[in-house]
Amino acid sequence: MKKMTRLFAALLTVALLVGMLAGCGPATKDPNNANTPNSGESNDPVEALPPVEEREVLDITMAVNTRTPDAEATHFHDYLLENFKINLIVDEYNSENWDTQFTLMLAEDNLPDVISNTGMGFAEFNEYANDGYFLNLSPYLENLPNLQKLFEEFPSYRQQMTNPDGNIYGLSQLTTINQNGPARGFIDERWLANVGMEVPRTPEELYALLVAFKEQDANGNGDPNDEIPMYIHSNYSSRTNAFCILANAYGVYSDSPTRKMVVGEDGKLFAPWTTENWKDLMKYCNKLYEEGLIDTNYITNTTAEFQEKLKNQTLGVFGANAPFAQAGVTIDYDANFQYFHPLTTKYSEKTTLVMTSGVSTNVCFALNANIDPEKAARLMEMINWVYTADGAFGVGMGVQGMDWEYEYTKWSDEHGVLSMFCPEGYDNTNDYKMKACIIDGAFSVYSPADGRDYKLTDIVSDDVLYNDEEFAKRCGWFVLVEQGIREADVLVESLATLVYTKEEAKEQAAISTDIISYVEQMVTQFITGEADIDATWDTYVATLEQMQVDRWVEIDQAAYDRMTK
């Protein structure tokens, strides 16, 4: 009955589109076919696979949201055929039509063997899994040693993929690049030199630095009035916002400070927005704003305006994914900056760096519940290979020796860096990769630091990290963030994405949507002085209580306890 209810709902969603799209997607099932997911033969794992040379080729169908124009003509496709005897028959969809086509596949119960790059979060995906659309992968995962090793090293990876029923039906992407973990804030090193000051370590030191940036010609262009000491933006939940680093300093250990609960030292979750920590954070930010130390136009600034200010060297302290990327230049530009380190306060007495989990929130790989057991076993064997550096590179770069090779640098003769080829007839290496080498979006469940400059940054000595100008220009922001990681007293993982039951998800969404909107509205009013913090604080807290913030904490705590048990 549940399956039929969801089928009817999905059909309603696409009813107006079916007529237009008929014939554009995969063939539909016979409407008279009464087969339902999990019916028919058992799909228990095959106990042992024969050697590759003794296998027959299996045709396996796959649908993928991809930028690759002809998946079956890629080197990766041929590699799977040769090394796993898997012949992928691929239906490619672009990002514009994927959601509609995926919805149609579900509505018509017409899923292929494999679905890659679903774009669907686990909350929605698990509802379909509970209704029997996707294969329970748990019996297979226990026999995948590479994945089990990652589960041990990164327990949140398993936790975030686990359905409330205790099983795993889909795999997301795990990124093990340390430098991707912390919030990213930067300080212009040239400005520091011009005002003769060091990277601040407390809010008081930051305030003094920002005053110097404002009152002096910090950027050295002869105009003492064009400096913007500190830039934040109105997306308060972003970890590429300097606001996030300030929040962390006040004990709000989150990579999304206005939208997530915080894990306390006792393992209990709390809403930070009603605490004295938050109140003091608001007062500090308001002081910076009132004294012109924060860009007074931050609420209305666009990304293009931020990028222009960065190019013109009018920003002293700011958050960004990478300075060079926002300035539209090469990565050596990042050598002009220092990392905006975590600050210490009475709420955070040690230098505490908040790390994101590295687990994507969307399902990247799932199997049809009715897939033939031998096909499932073959695919899971391949996935175990993907959970190695070589497998991840095969998925993301192509075939070693044909598409790329290791390049060894003077900083390591053990850890090579991938160098992509670019044969004649292609515009650049990315053009070659997308058209000839990989099936973009397929099986992208693992992204390790190995084979990239991230790994070099992990392993070099402090002397190289801090003093080697050539290395700094090669690796850019990786170097700056790695310095922050090494100098931190404590690394704390932010609350991972929680997996709710259907009932929890519905109630949590209804409560959290309004609370997030209200919190972020009040952050703006507190910072800009539109709302007096002391005069309105009690009313603000009472409003959050009326909006059931405590119930939100309860729901998240239940999901967190389930996930971490």
XYZ file of C-alpha atoms in Angstrom:
565
model
C 0.000 0.000 0.000
C 2.866 2.398 0.859
C 4.452 1.820 -2.507
C 1.188 2.546 -4.294
C 0.664 5.735 -2.271
C 4.113 7.035 -3.173
C 3.623 5.940 -6.769
C 0.411 7.932 -6.975
C 2.053 11.019 -5.431
C 4.963 10.871 -7.835
C 2.658 10.431 -10.790
C 0.744 13.528 -9.771
C 4.015 15.468 -9.715
C 4.792 14.644 -13.318
C 1.332 14.231 -14.788
C 1.587 17.318 -16.936
C 5.041 16.318 -18.182
C 4.534 12.697 -19.105
C 2.908 13.489 -22.433
C 5.730 15.813 -23.449
C 8.512 13.521 -22.291
C 7.177 10.175 -23.459
C 9.816 8.587 -25.600
C 12.604 10.790 -24.184
C 13.380 8.605 -21.177
C 13.885 4.901 -20.627
C 11.158 2.506 -21.721
C 8.343 2.169 -19.223
C 7.204 -1.035 -17.601
C 4.187 -2.908 -18.855
C 1.383 -1.357 -16.771
C -0.130 -4.819 -16.391
C 3.035 -6.157 -14.785
C 2.252 -6.590 -11.115
C 5.877 -7.044 -9.999
C 6.841 -4.761 -7.119
C 10.233 -4.034 -5.509
C 11.643 -6.903 -3.480
C 9.384 -9.409 -5.223
C 10.616 -12.436 -7.124
C 13.935 -14.162 -6.504
C 16.039 -13.497 -3.438
C 18.644 -10.785 -3.870
C 20.932 -12.047 -1.114
C 24.633 -11.493 -1.901
C 26.432 -14.026 -4.039
C 28.902 -15.685 -1.673
C 31.944 -15.729 -3.981
C 32.706 -14.385 -7.412
C 34.781 -16.418 -9.875
C 38.095 -15.012 -11.176
C 37.650 -12.285 -13.782
C 38.976 -14.450 -16.600
C 36.291 -17.048 -15.887
C 33.363 -14.645 -15.873
C 30.826 -13.855 -18.509
C 30.141 -10.234 -19.332
C 27.085 -8.852 -17.563
C 25.006 -6.104 -19.158
C 24.127 -3.658 -16.389
C 21.843 -0.688 -16.964
C 22.535 2.674 -15.357
C 20.927 6.112 -15.272
C 23.152 9.038 -14.355
C 23.005 12.807 -14.074
C 26.117 13.592 -16.114
C 27.985 16.051 -18.314
C 29.534 13.207 -20.326
C 28.046 13.152 -23.848
C 28.657 9.449 -24.631
C 29.289 7.389 -21.506
C 29.682 4.087 -23.343
C 32.563 5.498 -25.433
C 34.707 6.445 -22.420
C 37.891 4.771 -21.271
C 36.358 4.164 -17.835
C 33.514 2.206 -19.446
C 36.033 0.008 -21.238
C 38.055 -0.428 -18.044
C 35.036 -1.850 -16.223
C 34.355 -4.178 -19.130
C 37.916 -5.510 -19.112
C 38.567 -5.708 -15.372
C 35.149 -6.534 -13.931
C 33.280 -7.902 -16.951
C 30.689 -5.188 -16.462
C 29.174 -3.756 -19.639
C 27.384 -0.585 -18.610
C 24.389 0.374 -20.718
C 23.958 4.016 -19.822
C 21.092 6.479 -20.062
C 22.649 9.946 -19.736
C 20.644 12.907 -18.453
C 21.808 16.457 -17.933
C 21.115 18.537 -14.842
C 18.182 20.290 -16.501
C 16.106 17.165 -17.080
C 17.459 14.804 -14.429
C 14.963 15.600 -11.656
C 12.000 15.105 -13.958
C 13.337 11.884 -15.447
C 14.311 10.429 -12.070
C 10.836 11.209 -10.750
C 9.330 9.450 -13.772
C 11.494 6.379 -13.204
C 10.215 6.149 -9.648
C 6.624 6.915 -10.582
C 6.587 4.264 -13.296
C 8.599 1.755 -11.245
C 11.113 1.746 -14.084
C 14.457 2.037 -12.344
C 17.583 0.702 -14.071
C 20.019 -1.566 -12.223
C 22.137 1.378 -11.017
C 21.272 4.984 -10.230
C 24.207 7.383 -9.895
C 24.401 10.994 -8.840
C 20.778 11.066 -7.723
C 20.758 14.630 -6.410
C 18.374 13.353 -3.727
C 19.013 13.875 -0.025
C 18.820 10.944 2.377
C 15.585 12.074 4.041
C 13.643 11.757 0.785
C 15.682 8.816 -0.486
C 15.049 6.783 2.658
C 11.301 7.169 2.211
C 11.601 5.475 -1.180
C 13.962 2.890 0.294
C 11.457 2.108 3.033
C 8.819 1.601 0.359
C 10.989 -1.011 -1.336
C 12.475 0.787 -4.342
C 16.170 0.383 -3.501
C 18.295 -2.594 -2.560
C 19.486 -2.985 1.017
C 23.272 -2.769 0.610
C 24.158 -3.715 4.187
C 24.740 -7.449 3.529
C 27.268 -6.499 0.824
C 29.007 -3.705 2.710
C 30.122 -5.969 5.516
C 32.337 -7.830 3.044
C 33.987 -4.753 1.503
C 37.303 -4.323 3.364
C 38.196 -0.962 1.835
C 34.894 0.566 2.835
C 35.004 -1.014 6.284
C 38.395 0.618 6.870
C 36.905 4.012 5.992
C 33.945 3.353 8.286
C 36.401 2.825 11.146
C 38.394 5.959 10.343
C 35.373 8.149 9.552
C 32.439 6.802 11.607
C 30.187 9.698 10.596
C 30.268 8.366 7.023
C 28.431 5.230 8.036
C 26.206 7.100 10.444
C 24.985 9.640 7.909
C 24.046 6.953 5.379
C 22.229 4.674 7.810
C 18.457 4.511 7.507
C 16.521 4.682 10.802
C 15.812 0.957 10.285
C 19.566 0.320 10.713
C 20.331 -0.517 7.071
C 22.118 1.331 4.275
C 20.372 1.647 0.914
C 22.473 4.313 -0.788
C 26.035 5.628 -0.694
C 27.053 9.268 -0.569
C 30.482 10.748 -1.264
C 33.193 10.777 1.391
C 35.887 13.432 1.003
C 38.997 12.850 3.115
C 40.768 16.088 2.239
C 41.657 17.679 5.579
C 41.986 21.151 4.118
C 38.328 21.052 3.044
C 37.246 20.625 6.658
C 37.563 23.976 8.464
C 35.847 27.290 7.863
C 37.840 29.345 5.392
C 38.820 32.844 6.383
C 41.824 34.852 5.225
C 43.762 37.985 6.179
C 45.764 39.981 3.652
C 49.416 39.517 4.634
C 50.395 42.728 2.851
C 47.999 44.677 5.068
C 49.498 43.051 8.183
C 52.966 44.128 7.095
C 51.839 47.655 6.285
C 50.346 48.207 9.750
C 53.069 46.215 11.529
C 50.761 43.712 13.256
C 50.402 39.941 13.559
C 47.523 37.549 12.938
C 45.060 38.080 15.823
C 44.328 35.305 18.320
C 41.564 36.905 20.405
C 38.562 39.139 19.653
C 40.419 42.001 21.328
C 43.435 41.552 19.053
C 41.142 41.310 16.032
C 39.427 44.552 17.027
C 42.779 46.340 17.346
C 43.861 45.021 13.958
C 40.651 46.132 12.261
C 40.988 49.609 13.744
C 44.533 49.807 12.335
C 43.264 48.641 8.944
C 40.622 51.372 8.990
C 42.772 54.246 10.209
C 45.896 53.552 8.170
C 46.571 53.081 4.477
C 46.610 49.323 5.002
C 46.545 48.375 1.325
C 49.300 50.849 0.508
C 47.607 52.511 -2.451
C 47.875 56.044 -1.071
C 44.191 56.292 -0.111
C 43.624 55.741 3.638
C 39.839 55.702 3.225
C 39.154 52.847 0.783
C 39.916 49.942 3.128
C 37.164 47.597 4.299
C 38.715 46.101 7.453
C 36.455 43.028 7.595
C 33.950 41.581 5.175
C 31.107 39.270 6.171
C 28.072 38.416 4.087
C 24.449 37.790 4.870
C 24.626 34.011 4.336
C 25.377 33.472 8.012
C 25.209 29.689 7.676
C 28.190 29.463 5.300
C 31.584 28.265 6.466
C 33.165 30.500 3.832
C 31.871 33.491 5.803
C 34.096 35.198 8.377
C 30.996 35.261 10.603
C 31.351 31.492 10.987
C 34.861 31.866 12.428
C 33.619 34.493 14.880
C 30.769 32.186 15.936
C 33.232 29.330 16.504
C 35.276 31.612 18.787
C 32.218 32.070 20.992
C 31.786 28.329 21.445
C 29.298 27.831 18.633
C 31.166 24.865 17.184
C 29.260 24.509 13.943
C 29.983 24.743 10.227
C 26.512 26.280 9.817
C 26.027 28.432 12.919
C 22.526 29.736 12.197
C 21.066 26.437 11.006
C 22.469 23.600 13.096
C 22.454 22.450 16.663
C 25.772 22.246 18.496
C 27.110 19.135 20.214
C 27.987 19.907 23.838
C 30.828 18.329 25.773
C 28.358 15.894 27.357
C 27.159 14.712 23.950
C 23.884 16.581 24.319
C 22.728 18.926 21.592
C 21.761 22.518 22.243
C 20.403 25.435 20.250
C 23.120 28.113 20.396
C 20.861 31.040 19.527
C 19.416 31.502 23.037
C 22.724 31.245 24.921
C 24.912 33.929 26.499
C 27.555 32.888 23.964
C 25.311 34.015 21.138
C 24.345 37.213 22.907
C 28.014 38.161 23.366
C 28.749 37.227 19.742
C 25.973 39.577 18.609
C 27.347 42.379 20.790
C 30.838 41.929 19.384
C 29.628 41.944 15.783
C 27.450 44.989 16.483
C 30.482 46.850 17.879
C 32.465 46.105 14.720
C 29.570 47.250 12.549
C 28.873 50.447 14.484
C 32.528 51.475 14.251
C 32.719 50.836 10.519
C 35.015 47.828 10.870
C 32.585 45.552 8.986
C 31.442 46.468 5.500
C 28.265 48.449 6.162
C 26.834 47.287 2.827
C 27.280 43.599 3.609
C 23.555 42.831 3.581
C 23.038 43.952 -0.007
C 26.462 43.123 -1.467
C 26.441 40.650 -4.344
C 29.061 38.015 -5.088
C 30.251 40.118 -8.017
C 30.715 43.129 -5.742
C 32.689 41.040 -3.250
C 34.916 39.726 -6.017
C 35.535 43.249 -7.318
C 36.518 44.458 -3.840
C 38.912 41.542 -3.473
C 40.502 42.233 -6.868
C 40.966 45.882 -5.888
C 42.692 44.849 -2.631
C 40.192 46.709 -0.476
C 39.423 43.756 1.862
C 41.522 42.996 4.925
C 39.761 40.043 6.592
C 37.210 37.942 4.714
C 35.864 34.459 4.113
C 36.026 32.661 0.754
C 36.409 29.210 -0.723
C 39.789 30.404 -2.034
C 41.088 33.954 -2.589
C 42.474 33.202 -6.049
C 39.177 31.696 -7.242
C 37.195 34.746 -6.153
C 39.747 37.151 -7.626
C 39.748 35.259 -10.937
C 43.510 34.701 -10.980
C 45.948 31.788 -10.554
C 46.477 29.921 -7.299
C 49.845 31.554 -6.541
C 47.820 34.667 -5.611
C 46.899 32.939 -2.329
C 50.479 33.355 -1.078
C 49.517 36.975 -0.297
C 47.286 35.882 2.599
C 47.363 34.371 6.058
C 44.753 32.026 7.503
C 42.175 33.679 9.770
C 42.816 31.446 12.758
C 40.201 30.531 15.379
C 40.077 33.046 18.208
C 40.038 32.206 21.903
C 37.443 33.554 24.350
C 36.063 32.535 27.731
C 33.691 30.314 25.756
C 36.508 28.696 23.778
C 39.664 28.812 25.854
C 41.681 26.673 23.456
C 42.268 27.340 19.769
C 39.436 25.192 18.408
C 39.068 24.440 14.734
C 35.635 23.201 13.674
C 35.747 20.576 10.921
C 32.938 19.533 8.627
C 32.350 15.798 8.313
C 33.369 15.505 4.663
C 30.219 13.504 3.904
C 27.931 14.762 1.150
C 24.240 15.017 1.910
C 23.040 13.482 -1.384
C 22.895 9.866 -2.496
C 25.536 9.144 -5.132
C 24.958 5.412 -5.683
C 21.972 3.096 -5.282
C 20.751 -0.173 -6.765
C 17.310 -1.225 -7.921
C 15.686 -3.493 -5.340
C 14.961 -6.010 -8.113
C 18.513 -6.196 -9.463
C 19.859 -9.646 -10.247
C 22.003 -10.845 -7.293
C 25.017 -11.582 -9.500
C 24.889 -8.077 -10.965
C 24.672 -6.599 -7.483
C 27.650 -8.647 -6.326
C 29.699 -7.604 -9.354
C 28.869 -3.945 -8.801
C 29.685 -4.045 -5.101
C 33.031 -5.661 -5.879
C 33.691 -2.732 -8.191
C 32.585 -0.244 -5.518
C 35.096 -1.776 -3.104
C 37.779 -0.914 -5.676
C 36.397 2.645 -5.943
C 37.105 3.023 -2.221
C 40.843 3.035 -2.983
C 42.932 5.876 -4.356
C 43.334 4.047 -7.689
C 39.604 3.380 -7.901
C 38.686 6.953 -7.014
C 41.073 8.212 -9.702
C 39.591 5.776 -12.195
C 36.138 7.200 -11.511
C 37.236 10.826 -11.433
C 40.160 10.974 -13.889
C 40.182 7.935 -16.137
C 42.679 5.153 -16.781
C 46.226 5.480 -15.517
C 48.763 5.489 -18.346
C 46.087 6.292 -20.903
C 44.507 9.414 -19.390
C 46.848 10.457 -16.605
C 50.088 9.606 -14.859
C 51.781 10.426 -11.578
C 54.153 13.355 -11.467
C 56.703 13.315 -8.657
C 57.889 16.556 -7.130
C 60.914 17.566 -5.096
C 58.742 17.544 -1.984
C 58.019 13.812 -2.129
C 59.329 10.858 -4.115
C 56.628 8.628 -2.594
C 53.417 10.563 -3.085
C 52.865 11.457 -6.704
C 50.487 14.091 -8.015
C 48.128 13.247 -10.869
C 48.976 14.875 -14.183
C 46.158 14.765 -16.729
C 46.943 14.311 -20.420
C 45.446 16.439 -23.182
C 45.685 14.838 -26.663
C 45.179 16.835 -29.825
C 41.582 17.624 -30.660
C 40.569 18.661 -27.135
C 40.359 22.186 -25.759
C 42.007 21.384 -22.426
C 42.466 18.596 -19.888
C 38.937 18.986 -18.511
C 37.457 18.781 -22.010
C 39.409 15.576 -22.606
C 38.396 14.119 -19.255
C 34.689 14.787 -19.715
C 34.447 13.604 -23.314
C 36.814 10.631 -23.431
C 37.905 9.470 -19.998
C 35.184 9.281 -17.348
C 31.444 8.997 -16.884
C 30.949 12.222 -14.986
C 28.812 11.692 -11.886
C 28.995 7.892 -11.934
C 30.154 6.024 -8.807
C 31.574 9.196 -7.222
C 31.516 7.882 -3.659
C 35.109 8.612 -2.593
C 37.394 11.615 -2.952
C 40.748 11.114 -1.198
C 43.593 13.587 -0.740
C 46.024 11.145 -2.371
C 47.349 12.024 -5.793
C 46.790 15.740 -5.367
C 48.560 18.726 -3.858
C 46.342 18.308 -0.805
C 48.378 15.214 0.083
C 51.670 17.048 -0.321
C 50.365 19.704 2.030
C 49.520 16.956 4.552
C 52.990 15.441 4.586
C 55.518 18.275 4.176
C 57.511 19.528 7.135
C 56.665 22.703 9.024
C 59.716 24.321 7.459
C 58.331 23.731 3.962
C 54.794 24.665 4.980
C 55.798 28.012 6.460
C 58.957 29.000 4.606
C 58.978 27.498 1.106
C 57.722 30.256 -1.210
C 57.604 27.954 -4.237
C 55.457 25.446 -2.371
C 53.168 28.205 -1.098
C 52.595 29.484 -4.618
C 51.954 25.988 -5.946
C 49.473 24.921 -3.266
C 47.849 28.239 -2.398
C 45.042 28.139 0.141
C 45.768 24.485 1.001
C 48.933 25.721 2.734
C 47.088 28.405 4.685
C 44.369 26.073 5.958
C 46.909 23.360 6.794
C 48.770 25.882 8.937
C 45.505 26.486 10.796
C 44.997 22.765 11.300
C 48.505 22.249 12.675
C 48.305 25.230 15.008
C 44.906 24.366 16.474
C 44.804 22.989 20.000
C 41.584 21.099 19.336
C 39.797 19.802 16.235
C 36.039 19.454 16.709
C 33.698 17.894 14.177
C 30.546 19.868 13.508
C 27.212 18.122 13.882
C 26.831 15.875 10.882
C 23.694 15.788 8.760
C 21.116 13.834 10.719
C 18.898 11.078 9.363
C 15.308 11.355 10.516
C 12.368 9.014 10.510
C 9.544 10.066 8.204
C 7.586 11.501 11.124
C 10.617 13.300 12.559
C 11.536 14.784 9.189
C 8.072 16.248 8.728
C 7.936 17.796 12.193
C 11.550 19.014 12.157
C 11.114 20.712 8.793
C 7.962 22.492 9.941
C 9.655 23.830 13.072
C 13.159 24.557 11.774
C 12.177 26.495 8.653
C 10.512 29.291 10.619
C 13.161 29.323 13.343
C 16.066 29.614 10.898
C 14.332 32.482 9.132
C 13.716 34.273 12.423
C 17.225 33.697 13.789
C 18.874 35.011 10.628
C 16.527 37.994 10.531
C 17.463 38.837 14.123
C 21.194 38.344 13.485
C 20.960 41.084 10.880
C 18.998 43.334 13.216
C 21.368 42.729 16.125
C 24.506 43.353 14.072
C 23.219 46.497 12.381
C 21.697 47.914 15.562
C 18.147 47.866 14.215
C 17.305 45.832 17.331
C 18.867 46.731 20.682
C 20.399 43.490 21.943
C 19.905 44.036 25.689
C 16.447 45.571 25.351
C 15.024 42.899 23.042
C 16.936 39.780 24.124
C 14.306 38.333 26.484
C 11.565 38.814 23.902
C 13.769 37.227 21.246
C 14.417 34.160 23.429
C 10.746 33.875 24.366
C 9.802 33.989 20.693
C 12.159 31.104 19.912
C 10.667 29.118 22.761
C 7.179 29.752 21.413
C 8.389 28.593 18.007
C 9.299 25.256 19.671
C 13.074 25.460 19.512
C 13.217 23.004 22.435
C 11.168 20.491 20.445
C 13.608 20.864 17.553
C 16.428 20.007 19.965
C 14.517 16.904 21.115
C 13.984 15.686 17.564
C 17.616 16.213 16.623
C 18.805 14.587 19.857
C 16.799 11.444 19.108
C 18.231 11.275 15.581
C 21.749 11.974 16.885
C 21.494 9.286 19.569
C 20.333 6.775 16.981
C 23.160 7.738 14.651
C 25.925 7.531 17.267
C 24.818 4.504 19.258
